[in-house]
JSON list of C-alpha atoms and ligand atoms in Angstrom, two decimals:
[
{"chain": "A", "resi": 185, "resn": "MET", "atom": "CA", "xyz": [-3.46, -128.76, 110.68]},
{"chain": "A", "resi": 186, "resn": "THR", "atom": "CA", "xyz": [-4.11, -131.39, 108.42]},
{"chain": "A", "resi": 187, "resn": "GLU", "atom": "CA", "xyz": [-3.28, -131.09, 104.65]},
{"chain": "A", "resi": 188, "resn": "LYS", "atom": "CA", "xyz": [-6.25, -130.76, 101.88]},
{"chain": "A", "resi": 189, "resn": "VAL", "atom": "CA", "xyz": [-4.98, -133.30, 99.07]},
{"chain": "A", "resi": 190, "resn": "PHE", "atom": "CA", "xyz": [-8.38, -133.32, 97.70]},
{"chain": "A", "resi": 191, "resn": "TYR", "atom": "CA", "xyz": [-8.27, -129.51, 97.07]},
{"chain": "A", "resi": 192, "resn": "GLN", "atom": "CA", "xyz": [-5.44, -129.97, 94.08]},
{"chain": "A", "resi": 193, "resn": "ASP", "atom": "CA", "xyz": [-6.45, -133.07, 93.30]},
{"chain": "A", "resi": 194, "resn": "SER", "atom": "CA", "xyz": [-10.00, -134.42, 93.26]},
{"chain": "A", "resi": 195, "resn": "TYR", "atom": "CA", "xyz": [-9.50, -137.98, 91.39]},
{"chain": "A", "resi": 196, "resn": "GLN", "atom": "CA", "xyz": [-7.18, -139.07, 94.57]},
{"chain": "A", "resi": 197, "resn": "LYS", "atom": "CA", "xyz": [-8.87, -142.81, 95.56]},
{"chain": "A", "resi": 198, "resn": "THR", "atom": "CA", "xyz": [-6.32, -143.19, 97.85]},
{"chain": "A", "resi": 199, "resn": "HIS", "atom": "CA", "xyz": [-3.26, -142.38, 100.05]},
{"chain": "A", "resi": 200, "resn": "SER", "atom": "CA", "xyz": [-1.34, -142.72, 103.24]},
{"chain": "A", "resi": 201, "resn": "SER", "atom": "CA", "xyz": [-0.47, -140.39, 106.21]},
{"chain": "A", "resi": 202, "resn": "GLU", "atom": "CA", "xyz": [-0.54, -140.43, 109.91]},
{"chain": "A", "resi": 203, "resn": "VAL", "atom": "CA", "xyz": [-2.61, -139.94, 112.87]},
{"chain": "A", "resi": 204, "resn": "ILE", "atom": "CA", "xyz": [-2.17, -136.85, 114.51]},
{"chain": "A", "resi": 205, "resn": "LYS", "atom": "CA", "xyz": [-5.17, -136.82, 117.24]},
{"chain": "A", "resi": 206, "resn": "LEU", "atom": "CA", "xyz": [-6.97, -139.20, 118.47]},
{"chain": "A", "resi": 207, "resn": "ARG", "atom": "CA", "xyz": [-10.53, -138.13, 119.58]},
{"chain": "A", "resi": 208, "resn": "ASP", "atom": "CA", "xyz": [-13.41, -139.94, 121.60]},
{"chain": "A", "resi": 209, "resn": "ASP", "atom": "CA", "xyz": [-14.90, -140.25, 117.79]},
{"chain": "A", "resi": 210, "resn": "GLY", "atom": "CA", "xyz": [-12.39, -140.10, 115.55]},
{"chain": "A", "resi": 211, "resn": "VAL", "atom": "CA", "xyz": [-9.08, -139.20, 114.10]},
{"chain": "A", "resi": 212, "resn": "ILE", "atom": "CA", "xyz": [-7.11, -136.26, 112.64]},
{"chain": "A", "resi": 213, "resn": "LEU", "atom": "CA", "xyz": [-4.62, -136.49, 110.33]},
{"chain": "A", "resi": 214, "resn": "ALA", "atom": "CA", "xyz": [-1.44, -134.69, 108.86]},
{"chain": "A", "resi": 215, "resn": "SER", "atom": "CA", "xyz": [-3.20, -135.34, 105.16]},
{"chain": "A", "resi": 216, "resn": "THR", "atom": "CA", "xyz": [-5.84, -136.75, 104.07]},
{"chain": "A", "resi": 217, "resn": "ILE", "atom": "CA", "xyz": [-8.30, -137.29, 100.35]},
{"chain": "A", "resi": 218, "resn": "PHE", "atom": "CA", "xyz": [-11.88, -137.13, 102.49]},
{"chain": "A", "resi": 219, "resn": "TYR", "atom": "CA", "xyz": [-13.56, -134.27, 102.14]},
{"chain": "A", "resi": 220, "resn": "PRO", "atom": "CA", "xyz": [-15.27, -132.21, 105.29]},
{"chain": "A", "resi": 221, "resn": "LEU", "atom": "CA", "xyz": [-19.08, -131.21, 105.03]},
{"chain": "A", "resi": 222, "resn": "GLY", "atom": "CA", "xyz": [-18.88, -127.84, 103.78]},
{"chain": "A", "resi": 223, "resn": "GLY", "atom": "CA", "xyz": [-19.96, -125.70, 101.19]},
{"chain": "A", "resi": 224, "resn": "GLY", "atom": "CA", "xyz": [-23.33, -127.16, 100.47]},
{"chain": "A", "resi": 225, "resn": "GLN", "atom": "CA", "xyz": [-21.79, -130.79, 99.77]},
{"chain": "A", "resi": 226, "resn": "PRO", "atom": "CA", "xyz": [-21.48, -133.71, 102.11]},
{"chain": "A", "resi": 227, "resn": "GLY", "atom": "CA", "xyz": [-18.75, -134.94, 103.70]},
{"chain": "A", "resi": 228, "resn": "ASP", "atom": "CA", "xyz": [-17.07, -137.92, 102.38]},
{"chain": "A", "resi": 229, "resn": "ILE", "atom": "CA", "xyz": [-17.41, -141.66, 103.94]},
{"chain": "A", "resi": 230, "resn": "GLY", "atom": "CA", "xyz": [-14.38, -144.25, 102.88]},
{"chain": "A", "resi": 231, "resn": "ILE", "atom": "CA", "xyz": [-12.42, -146.69, 104.83]},
{"chain": "A", "resi": 232, "resn": "LEU", "atom": "CA", "xyz": [-9.25, -146.44, 107.78]},
{"chain": "A", "resi": 233, "resn": "THR", "atom": "CA", "xyz": [-6.92, -148.95, 107.45]},
{"chain": "A", "resi": 234, "resn": "ILE", "atom": "CA", "xyz": [-4.26, -148.11, 110.90]},
{"chain": "A", "resi": 235, "resn": "ASN", "atom": "CA", "xyz": [-2.06, -151.25, 111.68]},
{"chain": "A", "resi": 236, "resn": "GLY", "atom": "CA", "xyz": [-3.85, -153.77, 109.37]},
{"chain": "A", "resi": 237, "resn": "ARG", "atom": "CA", "xyz": [-7.10, -153.39, 110.82]},
{"chain": "A", "resi": 238, "resn": "GLU", "atom": "CA", "xyz": [-9.86, -151.63, 109.03]},
{"chain": "A", "resi": 239, "resn": "TYR", "atom": "CA", "xyz": [-11.83, -148.40, 109.87]},
{"chain": "A", "resi": 240, "resn": "PRO", "atom": "CA", "xyz": [-15.01, -147.26, 108.52]},
{"chain": "A", "resi": 241, "resn": "VAL", "atom": "CA", "xyz": [-15.76, -143.23, 108.28]},
{"chain": "A", "resi": 242, "resn": "ILE", "atom": "CA", "xyz": [-19.32, -142.53, 108.59]},
{"chain": "A", "resi": 243, "resn": "ASP", "atom": "CA", "xyz": [-18.73, -138.54, 107.95]},
{"chain": "A", "resi": 244, "resn": "THR", "atom": "CA", "xyz": [-15.87, -135.78, 107.93]},
{"chain": "A", "resi": 245, "resn": "CYS", "atom": "CA", "xyz": [-15.72, -132.65, 109.29]},
{"chain": "A", "resi": 246, "resn": "TYR", "atom": "CA", "xyz": [-13.65, -129.77, 109.90]},
{"chain": "A", "resi": 247, "resn": "ASP", "atom": "CA", "xyz": [-12.80, -129.68, 113.11]},
{"chain": "A", "resi": 248, "resn": "GLU", "atom": "CA", "xyz": [-13.71, -126.02, 115.16]},
{"chain": "A", "resi": 249, "resn": "ASP", "atom": "CA", "xyz": [-10.39, -124.03, 114.14]},
{"chain": "A", "resi": 250, "resn": "ARG", "atom": "CA", "xyz": [-12.06, -125.22, 110.68]},
{"chain": "A", "resi": 251, "resn": "LYS", "atom": "CA", "xyz": [-7.94, -126.26, 109.99]},
{"chain": "A", "resi": 252, "resn": "SER", "atom": "CA", "xyz": [-8.13, -129.95, 111.11]},
{"chain": "A", "resi": 253, "resn": "ILE", "atom": "CA", "xyz": [-10.05, -132.65, 109.37]},
{"chain": "A", "resi": 254, "resn": "ILE", "atom": "CA", "xyz": [-12.11, -134.85, 111.45]},
{"chain": "A", "resi": 255, "resn": "HIS", "atom": "CA", "xyz": [-12.81, -138.68, 110.47]},
{"chain": "A", "resi": 256, "resn": "PHE", "atom": "CA", "xyz": [-15.25, -139.60, 112.43]},
{"chain": "A", "resi": 257, "resn": "MET", "atom": "CA", "xyz": [-15.64, -143.28, 113.18]},
{"chain": "A", "resi": 258, "resn": "ASP", "atom": "CA", "xyz": [-18.73, -145.53, 113.60]},
{"chain": "A", "resi": 259, "resn": "GLU", "atom": "CA", "xyz": [-19.80, -145.62, 117.37]},
{"chain": "A", "resi": 260, "resn": "HIS", "atom": "CA", "xyz": [-18.94, -149.49, 117.69]},
{"chain": "A", "resi": 261, "resn": "SER", "atom": "CA", "xyz": [-15.40, -149.23, 116.24]},
{"chain": "A", "resi": 262, "resn": "ASP", "atom": "CA", "xyz": [-12.82, -149.68, 118.68]},
{"chain": "A", "resi": 263, "resn": "MET", "atom": "CA", "xyz": [-10.26, -147.08, 118.55]},
{"chain": "A", "resi": 264, "resn": "SER", "atom": "CA", "xyz": [-8.39, -148.15, 121.67]},
{"chain": "A", "resi": 265, "resn": "ALA", "atom": "CA", "xyz": [-5.25, -149.84, 119.31]},
{"chain": "A", "resi": 266, "resn": "ILE", "atom": "CA", "xyz": [-4.56, -146.74, 117.53]},
{"chain": "A", "resi": 267, "resn": "ARG", "atom": "CA", "xyz": [-1.79, -144.53, 118.83]},
{"chain": "A", "resi": 268, "resn": "GLN", "atom": "CA", "xyz": [-0.71, -140.90, 117.51]},
{"chain": "A", "resi": 269, "resn": "GLY", "atom": "CA", "xyz": [1.91, -141.39, 115.20]},
{"chain": "A", "resi": 270, "resn": "ASP", "atom": "CA", "xyz": [0.24, -144.53, 113.28]},
{"chain": "A", "resi": 271, "resn": "ARG", "atom": "CA", "xyz": [0.11, -144.67, 109.69]},
{"chain": "A", "resi": 272, "resn": "VAL", "atom": "CA", "xyz": [-3.04, -144.35, 107.45]},
{"chain": "A", "resi": 273, "resn": "ASP", "atom": "CA", "xyz": [-3.95, -145.60, 104.79]},
{"chain": "A", "resi": 274, "resn": "MET", "atom": "CA", "xyz": [-7.15, -144.62, 103.20]},
{"chain": "A", "resi": 275, "resn": "ALA", "atom": "CA", "xyz": [-9.76, -144.95, 100.62]},
{"chain": "A", "resi": 276, "resn": "ILE", "atom": "CA", "xyz": [-12.87, -143.24, 100.35]},
{"chain": "A", "resi": 277, "resn": "ASP", "atom": "CA", "xyz": [-16.36, -144.92, 98.75]},
{"chain": "A", "resi": 278, "resn": "TRP", "atom": "CA", "xyz": [-15.34, -143.39, 94.88]},
{"chain": "A", "resi": 279, "resn": "GLU", "atom": "CA", "xyz": [-18.44, -144.23, 93.69]},
{"chain": "A", "resi": 280, "resn": "ARG", "atom": "CA", "xyz": [-20.11, -141.93, 96.01]},
{"chain": "A", "resi": 281, "resn": "ARG", "atom": "CA", "xyz": [-17.49, -139.08, 95.53]},
{"chain": "A", "resi": 282, "resn": "HIS", "atom": "CA", "xyz": [-18.05, -139.15, 92.04]},
{"chain": "A", "resi": 283, "resn": "ARG", "atom": "CA", "xyz": [-21.37, -138.41, 91.85]},
{"chain": "A", "resi": 284, "resn": "LEU", "atom": "CA", "xyz": [-21.13, -135.59, 93.89]},
{"chain": "A", "resi": 285, "resn": "MET", "atom": "CA", "xyz": [-18.42, -134.59, 92.29]},
{"chain": "A", "resi": 286, "resn": "ARG", "atom": "CA", "xyz": [-20.37, -134.63, 88.74]},
{"chain": "A", "resi": 287, "resn": "MET", "atom": "CA", "xyz": [-23.48, -132.92, 91.03]},
{"chain": "A", "resi": 288, "resn": "HIS", "atom": "CA", "xyz": [-21.58, -130.23, 92.39]},
{"chain": "A", "resi": 289, "resn": "THR", "atom": "CA", "xyz": [-19.76, -129.68, 88.86]},
{"chain": "A", "resi": 290, "resn": "SER", "atom": "CA", "xyz": [-24.02, -129.43, 87.81]},
{"chain": "A", "resi": 291, "resn": "MET", "atom": "CA", "xyz": [-24.39, -126.97, 90.39]},
{"chain": "A", "resi": 292, "resn": "HIS", "atom": "CA", "xyz": [-22.21, -124.32, 89.25]},
{"chain": "A", "resi": 293, "resn": "LEU", "atom": "CA", "xyz": [-24.09, -124.63, 85.51]},
{"chain": "A", "resi": 294, "resn": "VAL", "atom": "CA", "xyz": [-27.33, -123.45, 87.12]},
{"chain": "A", "resi": 295, "resn": "CYS", "atom": "CA", "xyz": [-25.41, -120.57, 88.58]},
{"chain": "A", "resi": 296, "resn": "SER", "atom": "CA", "xyz": [-24.41, -120.00, 84.64]},
{"chain": "A", "resi": 297, "resn": "VAL", "atom": "CA", "xyz": [-27.51, -120.05, 83.18]},
{"chain": "A", "resi": 298, "resn": "ILE", "atom": "CA", "xyz": [-29.85, -118.61, 86.27]},
{"chain": "A", "resi": 299, "resn": "THR", "atom": "CA", "xyz": [-28.06, -115.06, 86.88]},
{"chain": "A", "resi": 300, "resn": "ALA", "atom": "CA", "xyz": [-29.99, -114.23, 90.03]},
{"chain": "A", "resi": 301, "resn": "GLN", "atom": "CA", "xyz": [-28.81, -114.59, 93.69]},
{"chain": "A", "resi": 302, "resn": "ALA", "atom": "CA", "xyz": [-28.36, -118.20, 95.15]},
{"chain": "A", "resi": 303, "resn": "THR", "atom": "CA", "xyz": [-29.52, -117.85, 98.75]},
{"chain": "A", "resi": 304, "resn": "GLY", "atom": "CA", "xyz": [-28.38, -121.64, 99.25]},
{"chain": "A", "resi": 305, "resn": "GLY", "atom": "CA", "xyz": [-27.56, -125.08, 98.25]},
{"chain": "A", "resi": 306, "resn": "SER", "atom": "CA", "xyz": [-27.26, -128.78, 99.04]},
{"chain": "A", "resi": 307, "resn": "VAL", "atom": "CA", "xyz": [-25.48, -131.11, 96.87]},
{"chain": "A", "resi": 308, "resn": "GLY", "atom": "CA", "xyz": [-26.62, -134.77, 96.79]},
{"chain": "A", "resi": 309, "resn": "GLU", "atom": "CA", "xyz": [-25.79, -137.88, 95.56]},
{"chain": "A", "resi": 310, "resn": "ARG", "atom": "CA", "xyz": [-28.64, -138.65, 93.45]},
{"chain": "A", "resi": 311, "resn": "GLU", "atom": "CA", "xyz": [-30.37, -134.47, 93.53]},
{"chain": "A", "resi": 312, "resn": "SER", "atom": "CA", "xyz": [-29.46, -131.38, 94.62]},
{"chain": "A", "resi": 313, "resn": "ARG", "atom": "CA", "xyz": [-30.87, -128.17, 95.02]},
{"chain": "A", "resi": 314, "resn": "LEU", "atom": "CA", "xyz": [-30.90, -124.19, 94.93]},
{"chain": "A", "resi": 315, "resn": "ASP", "atom": "CA", "xyz": [-32.67, -121.66, 96.12]},
{"chain": "A", "resi": 316, "resn": "PHE", "atom": "CA", "xyz": [-32.78, -118.61, 94.51]},
{"chain": "A", "resi": 317, "resn": "ASP", "atom": "CA", "xyz": [-33.31, -114.56, 94.86]},
{"chain": "A", "resi": 318, "resn": "LEU", "atom": "CA", "xyz": [-34.86, -114.72, 91.66]},
{"chain": "A", "resi": 319, "resn": "GLN", "atom": "CA", "xyz": [-36.35, -110.94, 91.74]},
{"chain": "A", "resi": 320, "resn": "GLY", "atom": "CA", "xyz": [-38.34, -111.48, 89.29]},
{"chain": "A", "resi": 321, "resn": "GLN", "atom": "CA", "xyz": [-36.91, -113.75, 86.57]},
{"chain": "A", "resi": 322, "resn": "VAL", "atom": "CA", "xyz": [-38.81, -116.20, 85.11]},
{"chain": "A", "resi": 323, "resn": "ILE", "atom": "CA", "xyz": [-37.73, -120.03, 84.78]},
{"chain": "A", "resi": 324, "resn": "ASP", "atom": "CA", "xyz": [-39.16, -122.83, 82.14]},
{"chain": "A", "resi": 325, "resn": "LYS", "atom": "CA", "xyz": [-38.16, -125.86, 83.53]},
{"chain": "A", "resi": 326, "resn": "GLU", "atom": "CA", "xyz": [-37.95, -127.34, 79.94]},
{"chain": "A", "resi": 327, "resn": "GLN", "atom": "CA", "xyz": [-35.63, -124.76, 79.00]},
{"chain": "A", "resi": 328, "resn": "LEU", "atom": "CA", "xyz": [-33.36, -124.85, 81.74]},
{"chain": "A", "resi": 329, "resn": "THR", "atom": "CA", "xyz": [-32.78, -128.50, 81.92]},
{"chain": "A", "resi": 330, "resn": "SER", "atom": "CA", "xyz": [-31.78, -128.05, 77.59]},
{"chain": "A", "resi": 331, "resn": "ASP", "atom": "CA", "xyz": [-30.07, -125.38, 78.74]},
{"chain": "A", "resi": 332, "resn": "LEU", "atom": "CA", "xyz": [-27.66, -127.74, 81.08]},
{"chain": "A", "resi": 333, "resn": "ASN", "atom": "CA", "xyz": [-27.37, -130.23, 79.24]},
{"chain": "A", "resi": 334, "resn": "GLU", "atom": "CA", "xyz": [-25.84, -128.16, 76.34]},
{"chain": "A", "resi": 335, "resn": "LEU", "atom": "CA", "xyz": [-23.32, -126.92, 78.56]},
{"chain": "A", "resi": 336, "resn": "VAL", "atom": "CA", "xyz": [-22.76, -130.51, 79.48]},
{"chain": "A", "resi": 337, "resn": "ALA", "atom": "CA", "xyz": [-22.14, -131.45, 75.61]},
{"chain": "A", "resi": 338, "resn": "ARG", "atom": "CA", "xyz": [-19.95, -128.87, 74.82]},
{"chain": "A", "resi": 339, "resn": "GLU", "atom": "CA", "xyz": [-17.25, -130.68, 76.78]},
{"chain": "A", "resi": 340, "resn": "ILE", "atom": "CA", "xyz": [-15.37, -127.47, 78.81]},
{"chain": "A", "resi": 341, "resn": "PRO", "atom": "CA", "xyz": [-12.80, -127.99, 80.80]},
{"chain": "A", "resi": 342, "resn": "VAL", "atom": "CA", "xyz": [-13.32, -127.70, 84.55]},
{"chain": "A", "resi": 343, "resn": "ASN", "atom": "CA", "xyz": [-10.17, -125.83, 86.20]},
{"chain": "A", "resi": 344, "resn": "ILE", "atom": "CA", "xyz": [-8.75, -125.16, 90.30]},
{"chain": "A", "resi": 345, "resn": "GLY", "atom": "CA", "xyz": [-7.10, -121.48, 90.39]},
{"chain": "A", "resi": 346, "resn": "SER", "atom": "CA", "xyz": [-7.11, -118.48, 92.90]},
{"chain": "A", "resi": 347, "resn": "ILE", "atom": "CA", "xyz": [-7.99, -115.01, 93.95]},
{"chain": "A", "resi": 348, "resn": "SER", "atom": "CA", "xyz": [-6.58, -113.01, 96.53]},
{"chain": "A", "resi": 349, "resn": "ASP", "atom": "CA", "xyz": [-8.86, -112.00, 99.88]},
{"chain": "A", "resi": 350, "resn": "ALA", "atom": "CA", "xyz": [-8.39, -108.40, 98.68]},
{"chain": "A", "resi": 351, "resn": "GLU", "atom": "CA", "xyz": [-9.24, -109.26, 94.57]},
{"chain": "A", "resi": 352, "resn": "LEU", "atom": "CA", "xyz": [-12.58, -110.94, 96.27]},
{"chain": "A", "resi": 353, "resn": "ASP", "atom": "CA", "xyz": [-12.99, -107.91, 98.53]},
{"chain": "A", "resi": 354, "resn": "GLN", "atom": "CA", "xyz": [-12.92, -105.59, 95.65]},
{"chain": "A", "resi": 355, "resn": "ASN", "atom": "CA", "xyz": [-15.23, -108.33, 93.70]},
{"chain": "A", "resi": 356, "resn": "PRO", "atom": "CA", "xyz": [-18.11, -109.27, 95.99]},
{"chain": "A", "resi": 357, "resn": "GLU", "atom": "CA", "xyz": [-20.64, -110.16, 93.18]},
{"chain": "A", "resi": 358, "resn": "LEU", "atom": "CA", "xyz": [-18.14, -113.58, 92.42]},
{"chain": "A", "resi": 359, "resn": "VAL", "atom": "CA", "xyz": [-19.53, -115.04, 95.56]},
{"chain": "A", "resi": 360, "resn": "ARG", "atom": "CA", "xyz": [-23.18, -116.66, 94.02]},
{"chain": "A", "resi": 361, "resn": "THR", "atom": "CA", "xyz": [-24.24, -117.84, 96.86]},
{"chain": "A", "resi": 362, "resn": "MET", "atom": "CA", "xyz": [-24.78, -115.08, 99.70]},
{"chain": "A", "resi": 363, "resn": "SER", "atom": "CA", "xyz": [-24.41, -117.91, 103.08]},
{"chain": "A", "resi": 364, "resn": "VAL", "atom": "CA", "xyz": [-21.50, -119.19, 101.41]},
{"chain": "A", "resi": 365, "resn": "GLN", "atom": "CA", "xyz": [-18.98, -117.31, 102.36]},
{"chain": "A", "resi": 366, "resn": "PRO", "atom": "CA", "xyz": [-15.47, -117.88, 101.49]},
{"chain": "A", "resi": 367, "resn": "PRO", "atom": "CA", "xyz": [-13.33, -118.50, 103.95]},
{"chain": "A", "resi": 368, "resn": "ARG", "atom": "CA", "xyz": [-10.67, -115.48, 104.11]},
{"chain": "A", "resi": 369, "resn": "GLY", "atom": "CA", "xyz": [-7.75, -114.37, 105.86]},
{"chain": "A", "resi": 370, "resn": "GLN", "atom": "CA", "xyz": [-4.88, -116.81, 104.79]},
{"chain": "A", "resi": 371, "resn": "GLY", "atom": "CA", "xyz": [-4.13, -114.71, 101.75]},
{"chain": "A", "resi": 372, "resn": "SER", "atom": "CA", "xyz": [-6.05, -115.94, 99.02]},
{"chain": "A", "resi": 373, "resn": "VAL", "atom": "CA", "xyz": [-9.47, -118.08, 98.27]},
{"chain": "A", "resi": 374, "resn": "ARG", "atom": "CA", "xyz": [-9.73, -120.96, 95.87]},
{"chain": "A", "resi": 375, "resn": "THR", "atom": "CA", "xyz": [-11.42, -120.56, 92.78]},
{"chain": "A", "resi": 376, "resn": "ILE", "atom": "CA", "xyz": [-13.73, -122.79, 89.69]},
{"chain": "A", "resi": 377, "resn": "SER", "atom": "CA", "xyz": [-13.81, -121.63, 86.19]},
{"chain": "A", "resi": 378, "resn": "ILE", "atom": "CA", "xyz": [-15.95, -123.54, 83.81]},
{"chain": "A", "resi": 379, "resn": "GLU", "atom": "CA", "xyz": [-14.13, -121.50, 81.02]},
{"chain": "A", "resi": 380, "resn": "ASP", "atom": "CA", "xyz": [-16.14, -118.52, 79.85]},
{"chain": "A", "resi": 381, "resn": "VAL", "atom": "CA", "xyz": [-19.35, -119.95, 81.42]},
{"chain": "A", "resi": 382, "resn": "ASP", "atom": "CA", "xyz": [-19.02, -119.64, 85.50]},
{"chain": "A", "resi": 383, "resn": "TYR", "atom": "CA", "xyz": [-16.00, -118.50, 87.68]},
{"chain": "A", "resi": 384, "resn": "GLN", "atom": "CA", "xyz": [-16.47, -118.41, 91.53]},
{"chain": "A", "resi": 385, "resn": "PRO", "atom": "CA", "xyz": [-14.95, -119.46, 94.58]},
{"chain": "A", "resi": 386, "resn": "CYS", "atom": "CA", "xyz": [-15.61, -122.82, 95.67]},
{"chain": "A", "resi": 387, "resn": "GLY", "atom": "CA", "xyz": [-13.97, -125.46, 97.77]},
{"chain": "A", "resi": 388, "resn": "GLY", "atom": "CA", "xyz": [-16.27, -128.57, 96.60]},
{"chain": "A", "resi": 389, "resn": "THR", "atom": "CA", "xyz": [-14.79, -130.97, 94.80]},
{"chain": "A", "resi": 390, "resn": "HIS", "atom": "CA", "xyz": [-15.96, -131.34, 90.83]},
{"chain": "A", "resi": 391, "resn": "VAL", "atom": "CA", "xyz": [-15.09, -133.65, 87.69]},
{"chain": "A", "resi": 392, "resn": "ARG", "atom": "CA", "xyz": [-12.48, -131.93, 85.66]},
{"chain": "A", "resi": 393, "resn": "ASN", "atom": "CA", "xyz": [-15.21, -131.81, 82.37]},
{"chain": "A", "resi": 394, "resn": "THR", "atom": "CA", "xyz": [-18.55, -130.76, 81.92]},
{"chain": "A", "resi": 395, "resn": "ALA", "atom": "CA", "xyz": [-19.09, -133.88, 79.69]},
{"chain": "A", "resi": 396, "resn": "GLU", "atom": "CA", "xyz": [-18.51, -135.99, 82.73]},
{"chain": "A", "resi": 397, "resn": "ILE", "atom": "CA", "xyz": [-21.63, -134.95, 84.62]},
{"chain": "A", "resi": 398, "resn": "GLY", "atom": "CA", "xyz": [-23.56, -136.54, 81.96]},
{"chain": "A", "resi": 399, "resn": "GLU", "atom": "CA", "xyz": [-27.25, -136.00, 81.10]},
{"chain": "A", "resi": 400, "resn": "LEU", "atom": "CA", "xyz": [-29.70, -133.43, 83.57]},
{"chain": "A", "resi": 401, "resn": "LEU", "atom": "CA", "xyz": [-32.90, -133.02, 84.66]},
{"chain": "A", "resi": 402, "resn": "ILE", "atom": "CA", "xyz": [-34.73, -130.38, 86.30]},
{"chain": "A", "resi": 403, "resn": "THR", "atom": "CA", "xyz": [-36.90, -132.25, 88.65]},
{"chain": "A", "resi": 404, "resn": "LYS", "atom": "CA", "xyz": [-38.83, -129.24, 90.65]},
{"chain": "A", "resi": 405, "resn": "LEU", "atom": "CA", "xyz": [-39.26, -125.80, 90.36]},
{"chain": "A", "resi": 406, "resn": "LYS", "atom": "CA", "xyz": [-40.06, -125.13, 94.21]},
{"chain": "A", "resi": 407, "resn": "ASN", "atom": "CA", "xyz": [-41.73, -121.79, 95.51]},
{"chain": "A", "resi": 408, "resn": "LYS", "atom": "CA", "xyz": [-39.63, -120.51, 99.03]},
{"chain": "A", "resi": 409, "resn": "GLY", "atom": "CA", "xyz": [-41.23, -118.07, 100.20]},
{"chain": "A", "resi": 410, "resn": "LYS", "atom": "CA", "xyz": [-41.58, -114.57, 98.24]},
{"chain": "A", "resi": 411, "resn": "GLN", "atom": "CA", "xyz": [-38.94, -114.26, 96.25]},
{"chain": "A", "resi": 412, "resn": "ASN", "atom": "CA", "xyz": [-37.19, -117.49, 96.76]},
{"chain": "A", "resi": 413, "resn": "LYS", "atom": "CA", "xyz": [-37.68, -120.39, 94.13]},
{"chain": "A", "resi": 414, "resn": "ARG", "atom": "CA", "xyz": [-35.92, -123.63, 94.82]},
{"chain": "A", "resi": 415, "resn": "ILE", "atom": "CA", "xyz": [-34.52, -125.59, 91.72]},
{"chain": "A", "resi": 416, "resn": "SER", "atom": "CA", "xyz": [-33.47, -129.32, 92.27]},
{"chain": "A", "resi": 417, "resn": "ILE", "atom": "CA", "xyz": [-31.77, -131.45, 90.01]},
{"chain": "A", "resi": 418, "resn": "ALA", "atom": "CA", "xyz": [-30.74, -134.95, 89.14]},
{"chain": "A", "resi": 419, "resn": "LEU", "atom": "CA", "xyz": [-28.26, -136.83, 87.53]},
{"chain": "A", "resi": 420, "resn": "VAL", "atom": "CA", "xyz": [-30.33, -138.71, 84.53]},
{"chain": "A", "resi": 421, "resn": "ASN", "atom": "CA", "xyz": [-28.10, -141.92, 84.49]},
{"chain": "A", "resi": 422, "resn": "PRO", "atom": "CA", "xyz": [-26.35, -141.75, 88.37]},
{"chain": "B", "resi": 129, "resn": "ZN", "atom": "ZN1", "xyz": [-17.58, -125.83, 93.61]}
]
């Protein structure tokens, strides 16, 4: 099992831990700041330093148990010197991660302006997308862009919290993306609240304040099937 340091502090850029399991394609660590692919957000990349040697991490994912986190190494990495128990100094690609945090937080703002159920989404470094089952709701690209930028300009704090499984079961409407159900069974689920704007279970990484997102632009509105509308959103200053 890997302790998720990024859960409590998404701003930690470096961290030290130890190897708890070696794989052919990477390592599992006791704790990590590397975010594993999930909830539409890509896995982190970065560098692990083990016994004075640098190993690039090309992707991060949960293991099958959903508790351990695999740091995938480049196929050309010679991992033969790594042993279980070795100390690891790690650094994530912070510029990339911070753009993903800004984009991810902007998706919560989109969910607040569009009340329909989200059916899917994906966070990108430059552009992200969210699909909605609009049920007739009409969206205007310029209006949506200006609504989002108003929320950015309000400098609203973004807070991490938690909700019990039981409470979440009683309030299923809190889960905004049907295809991304939060992991129940641990007793509680992590939540993200942006004051009165948005509140939902989410395990991703976010910025501390909406101002940090910067100016946003709706780049595309596209029909995906009868009801579904795909909304593409980009950072004006990546
Ligand atoms: Zn989120």
